Amino acid sequence: MQTIRWGIAGPGRIAANVAGDLARTDGAELAAVGSRSADRAEAFAREHGTGTTRAHGTYRELLDDDAVDVVYIATPHPQHADLAVAALEAGKAVLVEKTFTATLAGAWRVVDTARRHGVFAMEAMWTRFQPAVVRAREIYQAGEIGEVRSVQADLGTVRDVDPTDRLFAPELGGGALLDLTVYPVSFAQMVLGGTPSSVHAVASRETTGVDAENALLMAWEDGRFATAQTSFHSPSPGQARIFGSTGWIDVLPRFHHPTTIVVHRAPDDAGETIELPPHGAGYSHEIDEVNSCLREGRTESTVMPLDDTLAVQGVLAEAGDQLGLTFSEVAVGGLRPREH
């Protein structure tokens, strides 16, 4: 089996979880880590690497590392586009943490670059690869709950407002929309497909200017719809429900990385409980997808295709416009290609 050599850009909390699952994944290794801080890169490599994992004190050094096949980008949202484009132009495949980019224009820039260069790119929407979600998808696609008509999902948590935390900083893409709402929107888009014909959004604001909680109604031209509710101030269960014409599927909390679904194939059905826990922390499944695509020479995932990412980004952009939220991409310094 060809070993896929991974690099990590942005050694933070999620990156640490991904590194842990990389170590559990056959045919994958953490070859390098890059940060704007050499000390942070070295500390991350020591804690999560293999002993041969290289630490780079700039992102450019990481992208120039010939022993890296794919770069996992885990920096704040506004830096994703610049880093992903630079990686793709360097011939590196990319797995970009969600939300894919801060803006729809940024997403198009990444997608256009990947397709123009024929290099693999995927959004790190781990939900789509969780075993319980995979099984739910098989069930509704087989017609076991009839024609799918709508989706409902919530995701809430309680966070103390901290202006220094990226979640509450507008310049870092903070707010519930990009941090939480992406999950139910992507889930609904996975189930219903395509792009909603209309989006209606309401929200409240934090004192820092980002959205604190929001609700979205997404409608499709054929009459199907989805609702999404997310919050930084309400510990909602985090459940999703897929409604069909003859039954429904409950994806039990937390739906974005579930272990259990309950399938009701008829109105009077007591329901079939199916438990399918993820491997490790749950990131190994998207890692496996990237590795398989690279070994097979594919430039897109069929489970998380780039068109789906663009559809989701379009919903978030429309919601942001309605709510008066302004997001922007950030140019990452030092990404100019090396001279040959």
mmCIF file of C-alpha atoms in Angstrom:
data_model
loop_
_atom_site.group_PDB
_atom_site.id
_atom_site.type_symbol
_atom_site.label_atom_id
_atom_site.label_comp_id
_atom_site.label_asym_id
_atom_site.label_seq_id
_atom_site.Cartn_x
_atom_site.Cartn_y
_atom_site.Cartn_z
ATOM 1 C CA MET A 1 0.000 0.000 0.000
ATOM 2 C CA GLN A 2 1.316 3.406 -0.979
ATOM 3 C CA THR A 3 1.980 5.480 2.137
ATOM 4 C CA ILE A 4 0.405 8.921 1.890
ATOM 5 C CA ARG A 5 2.590 11.550 3.509
ATOM 6 C CA TRP A 6 0.666 14.284 5.296
ATOM 7 C CA GLY A 7 1.580 17.809 6.264
ATOM 8 C CA ILE A 8 -0.427 19.920 8.712
ATOM 9 C CA ALA A 9 -0.728 23.697 8.373
ATOM 10 C CA GLY A 10 -1.907 25.247 11.619
ATOM 11 C CA PRO A 11 -0.999 23.194 14.716
ATOM 12 C CA GLY A 12 -4.108 23.815 16.832
ATOM 13 C CA ARG A 13 -6.662 21.733 18.720
ATOM 14 C CA ILE A 14 -8.446 20.179 15.739
ATOM 15 C CA ALA A 15 -5.113 19.517 14.065
ATOM 16 C CA ALA A 16 -4.027 17.607 17.171
ATOM 17 C CA ASN A 17 -7.123 15.392 16.924
ATOM 18 C CA VAL A 18 -6.494 14.776 13.235
ATOM 19 C CA ALA A 19 -2.851 13.942 13.949
ATOM 20 C CA GLY A 20 -4.012 11.393 16.522
ATOM 21 C CA ASP A 21 -6.189 9.668 13.942
ATOM 22 C CA LEU A 22 -3.442 9.844 11.321
ATOM 23 C CA ALA A 23 -1.355 7.714 13.670
ATOM 24 C CA ARG A 24 -4.190 5.136 13.721
ATOM 25 C CA THR A 25 -4.604 5.065 9.931
ATOM 26 C CA ASP A 26 -2.856 2.407 7.880
ATOM 27 C CA GLY A 27 -0.843 3.762 4.984
ATOM 28 C CA ALA A 28 -0.601 7.331 6.297
ATOM 29 C CA GLU A 29 2.083 9.228 8.148
ATOM 30 C CA LEU A 30 2.509 12.722 9.533
ATOM 31 C CA ALA A 31 5.546 13.833 7.576
ATOM 32 C CA ALA A 32 5.642 17.520 8.491
ATOM 33 C CA VAL A 33 3.914 20.347 10.301
ATOM 34 C CA GLY A 34 4.035 24.020 9.445
ATOM 35 C CA SER A 35 3.288 27.138 11.465
ATOM 36 C CA ARG A 36 4.189 30.814 11.485
ATOM 37 C CA SER A 37 5.912 29.964 14.772
ATOM 38 C CA ALA A 38 8.858 27.575 14.624
ATOM 39 C CA ASP A 39 8.447 26.859 18.331
ATOM 40 C CA ARG A 40 4.797 25.847 17.897
ATOM 41 C CA ALA A 41 5.634 23.650 14.929
ATOM 42 C CA GLU A 42 8.438 21.920 16.825
ATOM 43 C CA ALA A 43 6.266 21.370 19.921
ATOM 44 C CA PHE A 44 3.460 19.905 17.798
ATOM 45 C CA ALA A 45 5.867 17.621 15.935
ATOM 46 C CA ARG A 46 7.324 16.364 19.201
ATOM 47 C CA GLU A 47 3.915 15.675 20.732
ATOM 48 C CA HIS A 48 2.039 14.307 17.729
ATOM 49 C CA GLY A 49 4.709 13.258 15.248
ATOM 50 C CA THR A 50 6.589 10.042 14.668
ATOM 51 C CA GLY A 51 10.102 11.082 15.554
ATOM 52 C CA THR A 52 10.855 11.800 11.891
ATOM 53 C CA THR A 53 8.124 14.434 11.506
ATOM 54 C CA ARG A 54 9.695 17.677 10.313
ATOM 55 C CA ALA A 55 8.781 21.046 11.818
ATOM 56 C CA HIS A 56 8.659 24.092 9.553
ATOM 57 C CA GLY A 57 8.601 27.640 10.887
ATOM 58 C CA THR A 58 6.802 28.996 7.800
ATOM 59 C CA TYR A 59 3.960 27.723 5.661
ATOM 60 C CA ARG A 60 6.114 28.194 2.561
ATOM 61 C CA GLU A 61 8.660 25.706 3.908
ATOM 62 C CA LEU A 62 5.863 23.189 4.457
ATOM 63 C CA LEU A 63 4.590 23.614 0.891
ATOM 64 C CA ASP A 64 8.136 23.265 -0.458
ATOM 65 C CA ASP A 65 8.690 19.999 1.423
ATOM 66 C CA ASP A 66 9.042 17.354 -1.311
ATOM 67 C CA ALA A 67 8.174 14.608 1.175
ATOM 68 C CA VAL A 68 4.601 15.903 1.647
ATOM 69 C CA ASP A 69 1.785 14.617 -0.578
ATOM 70 C CA VAL A 70 -1.224 16.319 1.003
ATOM 71 C CA VAL A 71 -1.645 19.293 3.318
ATOM 72 C CA TYR A 72 -4.367 19.442 5.955
ATOM 73 C CA ILE A 73 -5.232 23.119 6.465
ATOM 74 C CA ALA A 74 -6.446 23.895 9.985
ATOM 75 C CA THR A 75 -5.821 27.628 10.307
ATOM 76 C CA PRO A 76 -8.658 30.145 10.964
ATOM 77 C CA HIS A 77 -11.262 30.316 8.154
ATOM 78 C CA PRO A 78 -10.030 33.528 6.472
ATOM 79 C CA GLN A 79 -6.583 31.989 5.838
ATOM 80 C CA HIS A 80 -7.886 28.840 4.157
ATOM 81 C CA ALA A 81 -8.186 30.179 0.610
ATOM 82 C CA ASP A 82 -4.691 31.655 0.397
ATOM 83 C CA LEU A 83 -3.049 28.589 1.899
ATOM 84 C CA ALA A 84 -5.054 26.131 -0.190
ATOM 85 C CA VAL A 85 -4.302 27.955 -3.437
ATOM 86 C CA ALA A 86 -0.587 28.101 -2.629
ATOM 87 C CA ALA A 87 -0.555 24.398 -1.761
ATOM 88 C CA LEU A 88 -2.401 23.428 -4.941
ATOM 89 C CA GLU A 89 -0.073 25.546 -7.063
ATOM 90 C CA ALA A 90 2.813 23.706 -5.405
ATOM 91 C CA GLY A 91 1.246 20.409 -6.495
ATOM 92 C CA LYS A 92 0.080 19.434 -3.012
ATOM 93 C CA ALA A 93 -3.345 17.908 -2.481
ATOM 94 C CA VAL A 94 -5.366 19.677 0.206
ATOM 95 C CA LEU A 95 -7.891 18.744 2.875
ATOM 96 C CA VAL A 96 -9.346 22.058 4.036
ATOM 97 C CA GLU A 97 -11.026 22.281 7.424
ATOM 98 C CA LYS A 98 -14.598 23.466 7.419
ATOM 99 C CA THR A 99 -15.811 26.042 6.867
ATOM 100 C CA PHE A 100 -13.917 25.674 3.575
ATOM 101 C CA THR A 101 -13.295 29.413 3.166
ATOM 102 C CA ALA A 102 -14.578 32.650 4.665
ATOM 103 C CA THR A 103 -16.323 33.711 1.450
ATOM 104 C CA LEU A 104 -17.938 32.184 -1.613
ATOM 105 C CA ALA A 105 -15.426 33.976 -3.822
ATOM 106 C CA GLY A 106 -12.618 32.387 -1.830
ATOM 107 C CA ALA A 107 -14.158 28.947 -2.292
ATOM 108 C CA TRP A 108 -14.407 29.462 -6.046
ATOM 109 C CA ARG A 109 -10.758 30.544 -6.110
ATOM 110 C CA VAL A 110 -9.686 27.310 -4.431
ATOM 111 C CA VAL A 111 -11.932 25.126 -6.590
ATOM 112 C CA ASP A 112 -10.836 26.816 -9.819
ATOM 113 C CA THR A 113 -7.172 26.370 -8.849
ATOM 114 C CA ALA A 114 -7.654 22.681 -7.997
ATOM 115 C CA ARG A 115 -9.462 21.954 -11.248
ATOM 116 C CA ARG A 116 -7.071 24.001 -13.382
ATOM 117 C CA HIS A 117 -4.034 22.196 -11.972
ATOM 118 C CA GLY A 118 -5.732 18.791 -11.693
ATOM 119 C CA VAL A 119 -4.822 18.481 -8.003
ATOM 120 C CA PHE A 120 -7.016 16.894 -5.340
ATOM 121 C CA ALA A 121 -8.975 19.153 -2.971
ATOM 122 C CA MET A 122 -11.687 18.350 -0.429
ATOM 123 C CA GLU A 123 -13.478 20.039 2.433
ATOM 124 C CA ALA A 124 -12.881 18.303 5.774
ATOM 125 C CA MET A 125 -16.575 17.753 6.509
ATOM 126 C CA TRP A 126 -16.036 14.695 8.689
ATOM 127 C CA THR A 127 -19.783 14.217 9.212
ATOM 128 C CA ARG A 128 -20.274 12.761 5.738
ATOM 129 C CA PHE A 129 -17.792 9.973 6.451
ATOM 130 C CA GLN A 130 -19.037 8.889 9.880
ATOM 131 C CA PRO A 131 -20.188 5.231 9.694
ATOM 132 C CA ALA A 132 -23.650 6.047 11.129
ATOM 133 C CA VAL A 133 -24.170 8.811 8.570
ATOM 134 C CA VAL A 134 -22.951 6.555 5.761
ATOM 135 C CA ARG A 135 -25.547 3.966 6.808
ATOM 136 C CA ALA A 136 -28.297 6.595 7.007
ATOM 137 C CA ARG A 137 -27.405 7.709 3.489
ATOM 138 C CA GLU A 138 -27.622 4.143 2.205
ATOM 139 C CA ILE A 139 -31.058 3.753 3.794
ATOM 140 C CA TYR A 140 -32.709 6.875 2.410
ATOM 141 C CA GLN A 141 -31.073 6.457 -1.005
ATOM 142 C CA ALA A 142 -32.542 2.948 -1.150
ATOM 143 C CA GLY A 143 -36.012 4.441 -0.644
ATOM 144 C CA GLU A 144 -36.596 2.793 2.727
ATOM 145 C CA ILE A 145 -38.308 5.925 4.104
ATOM 146 C CA GLY A 146 -39.972 6.825 0.822
ATOM 147 C CA GLU A 147 -39.240 10.071 -0.977
ATOM 148 C CA VAL A 148 -37.085 12.378 1.127
ATOM 149 C CA ARG A 149 -38.956 15.635 1.692
ATOM 150 C CA SER A 150 -37.152 17.644 4.368
ATOM 151 C CA VAL A 151 -34.320 17.827 6.893
ATOM 152 C CA GLN A 152 -34.182 19.329 10.373
ATOM 153 C CA ALA A 153 -31.033 19.834 12.451
ATOM 154 C CA ASP A 154 -29.838 21.800 15.464
ATOM 155 C CA LEU A 155 -26.416 22.338 16.978
ATOM 156 C CA GLY A 156 -25.900 24.450 20.070
ATOM 157 C CA THR A 157 -23.282 24.989 22.728
ATOM 158 C CA VAL A 158 -22.618 27.497 25.504
ATOM 159 C CA ARG A 159 -19.607 29.757 25.138
ATOM 160 C CA ASP A 160 -18.516 32.649 27.322
ATOM 161 C CA VAL A 161 -17.917 35.703 25.168
ATOM 162 C CA ASP A 162 -14.181 36.291 24.854
ATOM 163 C CA PRO A 163 -13.142 38.984 22.354
ATOM 164 C CA THR A 164 -9.683 37.386 22.101
ATOM 165 C CA ASP A 165 -11.108 33.992 21.067
ATOM 166 C CA ARG A 166 -11.337 33.388 17.314
ATOM 167 C CA LEU A 167 -14.985 32.332 17.740
ATOM 168 C CA PHE A 168 -15.889 35.908 18.678
ATOM 169 C CA ALA A 169 -13.452 37.790 16.440
ATOM 170 C CA PRO A 170 -14.962 39.076 13.165
ATOM 171 C CA GLU A 171 -11.542 39.328 11.516
ATOM 172 C CA LEU A 172 -10.959 35.600 12.163
ATOM 173 C CA GLY A 173 -14.300 34.529 10.706
ATOM 174 C CA GLY A 174 -15.900 34.184 14.128
ATOM 175 C CA GLY A 175 -19.557 33.605 14.873
ATOM 176 C CA ALA A 176 -22.008 30.739 14.821
ATOM 177 C CA LEU A 177 -22.555 30.859 11.052
ATOM 178 C CA LEU A 178 -19.104 29.695 9.956
ATOM 179 C CA ASP A 179 -18.305 27.659 13.058
ATOM 180 C CA LEU A 180 -21.588 25.781 13.671
ATOM 181 C CA THR A 181 -24.172 26.426 10.958
ATOM 182 C CA VAL A 182 -21.963 24.869 8.306
ATOM 183 C CA TYR A 183 -22.737 21.454 9.854
ATOM 184 C CA PRO A 184 -26.543 21.395 9.472
ATOM 185 C CA VAL A 185 -26.327 23.193 6.122
ATOM 186 C CA SER A 186 -23.885 20.620 4.762
ATOM 187 C CA PHE A 187 -25.970 17.790 6.215
ATOM 188 C CA ALA A 188 -29.129 19.113 4.541
ATOM 189 C CA GLN A 189 -27.297 19.638 1.254
ATOM 190 C CA MET A 190 -25.981 16.076 1.397
ATOM 191 C CA VAL A 191 -29.510 14.707 1.808
ATOM 192 C CA LEU A 192 -31.432 17.018 -0.520
ATOM 193 C CA GLY A 193 -28.701 17.648 -3.080
ATOM 194 C CA GLY A 194 -28.035 20.584 -5.357
ATOM 195 C CA THR A 195 -28.422 24.169 -4.235
ATOM 196 C CA PRO A 196 -31.411 25.684 -2.414
ATOM 197 C CA SER A 197 -33.441 28.113 -4.479
ATOM 198 C CA SER A 198 -33.932 30.411 -1.498
ATOM 199 C CA VAL A 199 -32.486 30.989 1.964
ATOM 200 C CA HIS A 200 -34.055 32.913 4.838
ATOM 201 C CA ALA A 201 -31.940 33.700 7.900
ATOM 202 C CA VAL A 202 -32.442 35.342 11.300
ATOM 203 C CA ALA A 203 -29.862 35.832 14.025
ATOM 204 C CA SER A 204 -28.816 37.648 17.180
ATOM 205 C CA ARG A 205 -25.455 39.360 17.640
ATOM 206 C CA GLU A 206 -22.642 39.200 20.151
ATOM 207 C CA THR A 207 -21.154 42.388 21.560
ATOM 208 C CA THR A 208 -18.146 41.779 19.298
ATOM 209 C CA GLY A 209 -20.349 41.955 16.195
ATOM 210 C CA VAL A 210 -20.403 38.287 15.208
ATOM 211 C CA ASP A 211 -23.619 36.272 15.193
ATOM 212 C CA ALA A 212 -24.408 34.536 18.485
ATOM 213 C CA GLU A 213 -27.151 32.226 17.216
ATOM 214 C CA ASN A 214 -29.112 31.849 14.033
ATOM 215 C CA ALA A 215 -31.837 29.953 12.253
ATOM 216 C CA LEU A 216 -31.982 29.193 8.543
ATOM 217 C CA LEU A 217 -34.814 28.033 6.331
ATOM 218 C CA MET A 218 -33.608 26.617 3.028
ATOM 219 C CA ALA A 219 -36.067 25.876 0.231
ATOM 220 C CA TRP A 220 -35.626 23.905 -2.972
ATOM 221 C CA GLU A 221 -37.546 24.635 -6.176
ATOM 222 C CA ASP A 222 -39.441 21.335 -5.990
ATOM 223 C CA GLY A 223 -40.912 22.161 -2.570
ATOM 224 C CA ARG A 224 -38.443 20.324 -0.348
ATOM 225 C CA PHE A 225 -36.903 22.264 2.509
ATOM 226 C CA ALA A 226 -34.551 22.171 5.471
ATOM 227 C CA THR A 227 -34.278 24.046 8.756
ATOM 228 C CA ALA A 228 -31.090 24.663 10.726
ATOM 229 C CA GLN A 229 -30.732 26.150 14.197
ATOM 230 C CA THR A 230 -27.374 26.876 15.847
ATOM 231 C CA SER A 231 -26.283 28.791 18.935
ATOM 232 C CA PHE A 232 -23.372 29.760 21.167
ATOM 233 C CA HIS A 233 -25.823 30.303 24.051
ATOM 234 C CA SER A 234 -28.087 27.268 24.057
ATOM 235 C CA PRO A 235 -27.006 23.665 24.750
ATOM 236 C CA SER A 236 -29.336 22.157 22.174
ATOM 237 C CA PRO A 237 -29.187 18.373 21.743
ATOM 238 C CA GLY A 238 -27.533 18.407 18.333
ATOM 239 C CA GLN A 239 -29.905 16.042 16.577
ATOM 240 C CA ALA A 240 -30.851 15.717 12.919
ATOM 241 C CA ARG A 241 -33.953 14.193 11.361
ATOM 242 C CA ILE A 242 -34.501 13.165 7.751
ATOM 243 C CA PHE A 243 -38.198 13.115 6.813
ATOM 244 C CA GLY A 244 -39.451 10.850 4.052
ATOM 245 C CA SER A 245 -42.909 10.272 2.576
ATOM 246 C CA THR A 246 -43.314 6.976 4.470
ATOM 247 C CA GLY A 247 -40.929 7.284 7.432
ATOM 248 C CA TRP A 248 -37.962 9.120 8.907
ATOM 249 C CA ILE A 249 -34.440 8.701 10.222
ATOM 250 C CA ASP A 250 -33.263 10.192 13.506
ATOM 251 C CA VAL A 251 -29.530 10.874 13.685
ATOM 252 C CA LEU A 252 -29.006 10.992 17.426
ATOM 253 C CA PRO A 253 -26.853 13.611 19.164
ATOM 254 C CA ARG A 254 -24.453 14.838 18.233
ATOM 255 C CA PHE A 255 -25.460 14.438 14.617
ATOM 256 C CA HIS A 256 -22.213 15.836 13.171
ATOM 257 C CA HIS A 257 -20.269 12.877 14.628
ATOM 258 C CA PRO A 258 -22.940 10.375 15.698
ATOM 259 C CA THR A 259 -22.760 6.794 16.840
ATOM 260 C CA THR A 260 -26.462 5.936 16.509
ATOM 261 C CA ILE A 261 -29.352 6.333 14.082
ATOM 262 C CA VAL A 262 -32.970 5.214 14.523
ATOM 263 C CA VAL A 263 -34.856 4.288 11.355
ATOM 264 C CA HIS A 264 -38.657 4.512 11.228
ATOM 265 C CA ARG A 265 -39.829 2.960 7.965
ATOM 266 C CA ALA A 266 -43.542 3.570 8.640
ATOM 267 C CA PRO A 267 -45.588 5.902 10.888
ATOM 268 C CA ASP A 268 -46.388 3.139 13.385
ATOM 269 C CA ASP A 269 -42.867 1.661 13.248
ATOM 270 C CA ALA A 270 -41.172 1.444 16.662
ATOM 271 C CA GLY A 271 -37.895 2.111 14.883
ATOM 272 C CA GLU A 272 -34.716 0.176 14.225
ATOM 273 C CA THR A 273 -31.737 1.355 16.257
ATOM 274 C CA ILE A 274 -28.407 1.062 14.471
ATOM 275 C CA GLU A 275 -25.159 1.754 16.308
ATOM 276 C CA LEU A 276 -22.028 2.388 14.259
ATOM 277 C CA PRO A 277 -19.387 4.241 16.262
ATOM 278 C CA PRO A 278 -16.515 5.911 14.425
ATOM 279 C CA HIS A 279 -12.926 4.764 14.558
ATOM 280 C CA GLY A 280 -10.650 6.765 16.804
ATOM 281 C CA ALA A 281 -11.773 10.352 17.254
ATOM 282 C CA GLY A 282 -13.777 10.169 14.024
ATOM 283 C CA TYR A 283 -11.327 11.846 11.654
ATOM 284 C CA SER A 284 -9.835 8.620 10.306
ATOM 285 C CA HIS A 285 -12.743 8.157 7.885
ATOM 286 C CA GLU A 286 -12.089 11.393 5.984
ATOM 287 C CA ILE A 287 -8.367 10.600 6.077
ATOM 288 C CA ASP A 288 -9.123 7.218 4.486
ATOM 289 C CA GLU A 289 -11.163 8.958 1.783
ATOM 290 C CA VAL A 290 -8.315 11.330 0.907
ATOM 291 C CA ASN A 291 -5.785 8.496 0.888
ATOM 292 C CA SER A 292 -7.991 6.357 -1.379
ATOM 293 C CA CYS A 293 -8.568 9.230 -3.795
ATOM 294 C CA LEU A 294 -4.852 9.975 -4.044
ATOM 295 C CA ARG A 295 -3.937 6.325 -4.588
ATOM 296 C CA GLU A 296 -6.556 6.073 -7.330
ATOM 297 C CA GLY A 297 -5.519 9.324 -8.982
ATOM 298 C CA ARG A 298 -8.849 11.064 -8.354
ATOM 299 C CA THR A 299 -8.958 14.838 -7.933
ATOM 300 C CA GLU A 300 -12.314 14.992 -6.120
ATOM 301 C CA SER A 301 -14.235 12.916 -3.608
ATOM 302 C CA THR A 302 -17.614 11.560 -4.659
ATOM 303 C CA VAL A 303 -18.794 11.785 -1.029
ATOM 304 C CA MET A 304 -17.698 15.401 -0.490
ATOM 305 C CA PRO A 305 -17.426 16.804 -4.031
ATOM 306 C CA LEU A 306 -16.348 20.384 -4.607
ATOM 307 C CA ASP A 307 -19.725 21.300 -6.112
ATOM 308 C CA ASP A 308 -21.355 20.405 -2.791
ATOM 309 C CA THR A 309 -18.862 22.608 -0.971
ATOM 310 C CA LEU A 310 -19.687 25.486 -3.317
ATOM 311 C CA ALA A 311 -23.410 24.957 -2.712
ATOM 312 C CA VAL A 312 -22.903 25.099 1.060
ATOM 313 C CA GLN A 313 -20.686 28.174 0.788
ATOM 314 C CA GLY A 314 -23.396 29.808 -1.288
ATOM 315 C CA VAL A 315 -25.976 29.227 1.445
ATOM 316 C CA LEU A 316 -23.646 30.631 4.116
ATOM 317 C CA ALA A 317 -22.847 33.644 1.949
ATOM 318 C CA GLU A 318 -26.541 34.400 1.343
ATOM 319 C CA ALA A 319 -27.312 34.009 5.051
ATOM 320 C CA GLY A 320 -24.395 36.252 5.962
ATOM 321 C CA ASP A 321 -25.587 38.941 3.548
ATOM 322 C CA GLN A 322 -29.103 38.844 5.012
ATOM 323 C CA LEU A 323 -27.729 39.115 8.534
ATOM 324 C CA GLY A 324 -25.383 41.971 7.717
ATOM 325 C CA LEU A 325 -22.277 39.909 8.446
ATOM 326 C CA THR A 326 -19.090 40.682 6.564
ATOM 327 C CA PHE A 327 -16.404 38.065 6.069
ATOM 328 C CA SER A 328 -13.170 38.439 4.146
ATOM 329 C CA GLU A 329 -10.222 36.334 3.090
ATOM 330 C CA VAL A 330 -6.810 37.132 4.559
ATOM 331 C CA ALA A 331 -3.588 37.112 2.584
ATOM 332 C CA VAL A 332 -1.076 34.850 4.303
ATOM 333 C CA GLY A 333 2.413 36.300 4.216
ATOM 334 C CA GLY A 334 5.424 34.437 2.907
ATOM 335 C CA LEU A 335 3.559 32.178 0.460
ATOM 336 C CA ARG A 336 5.335 33.411 -2.682
ATOM 337 C CA PRO A 337 6.866 30.381 -4.430
ATOM 338 C CA ARG A 338 10.608 29.867 -4.031
ATOM 339 C CA GLU A 339 12.880 30.911 -6.880
ATOM 340 C CA HIS A 340 14.351 28.117 -8.996
#
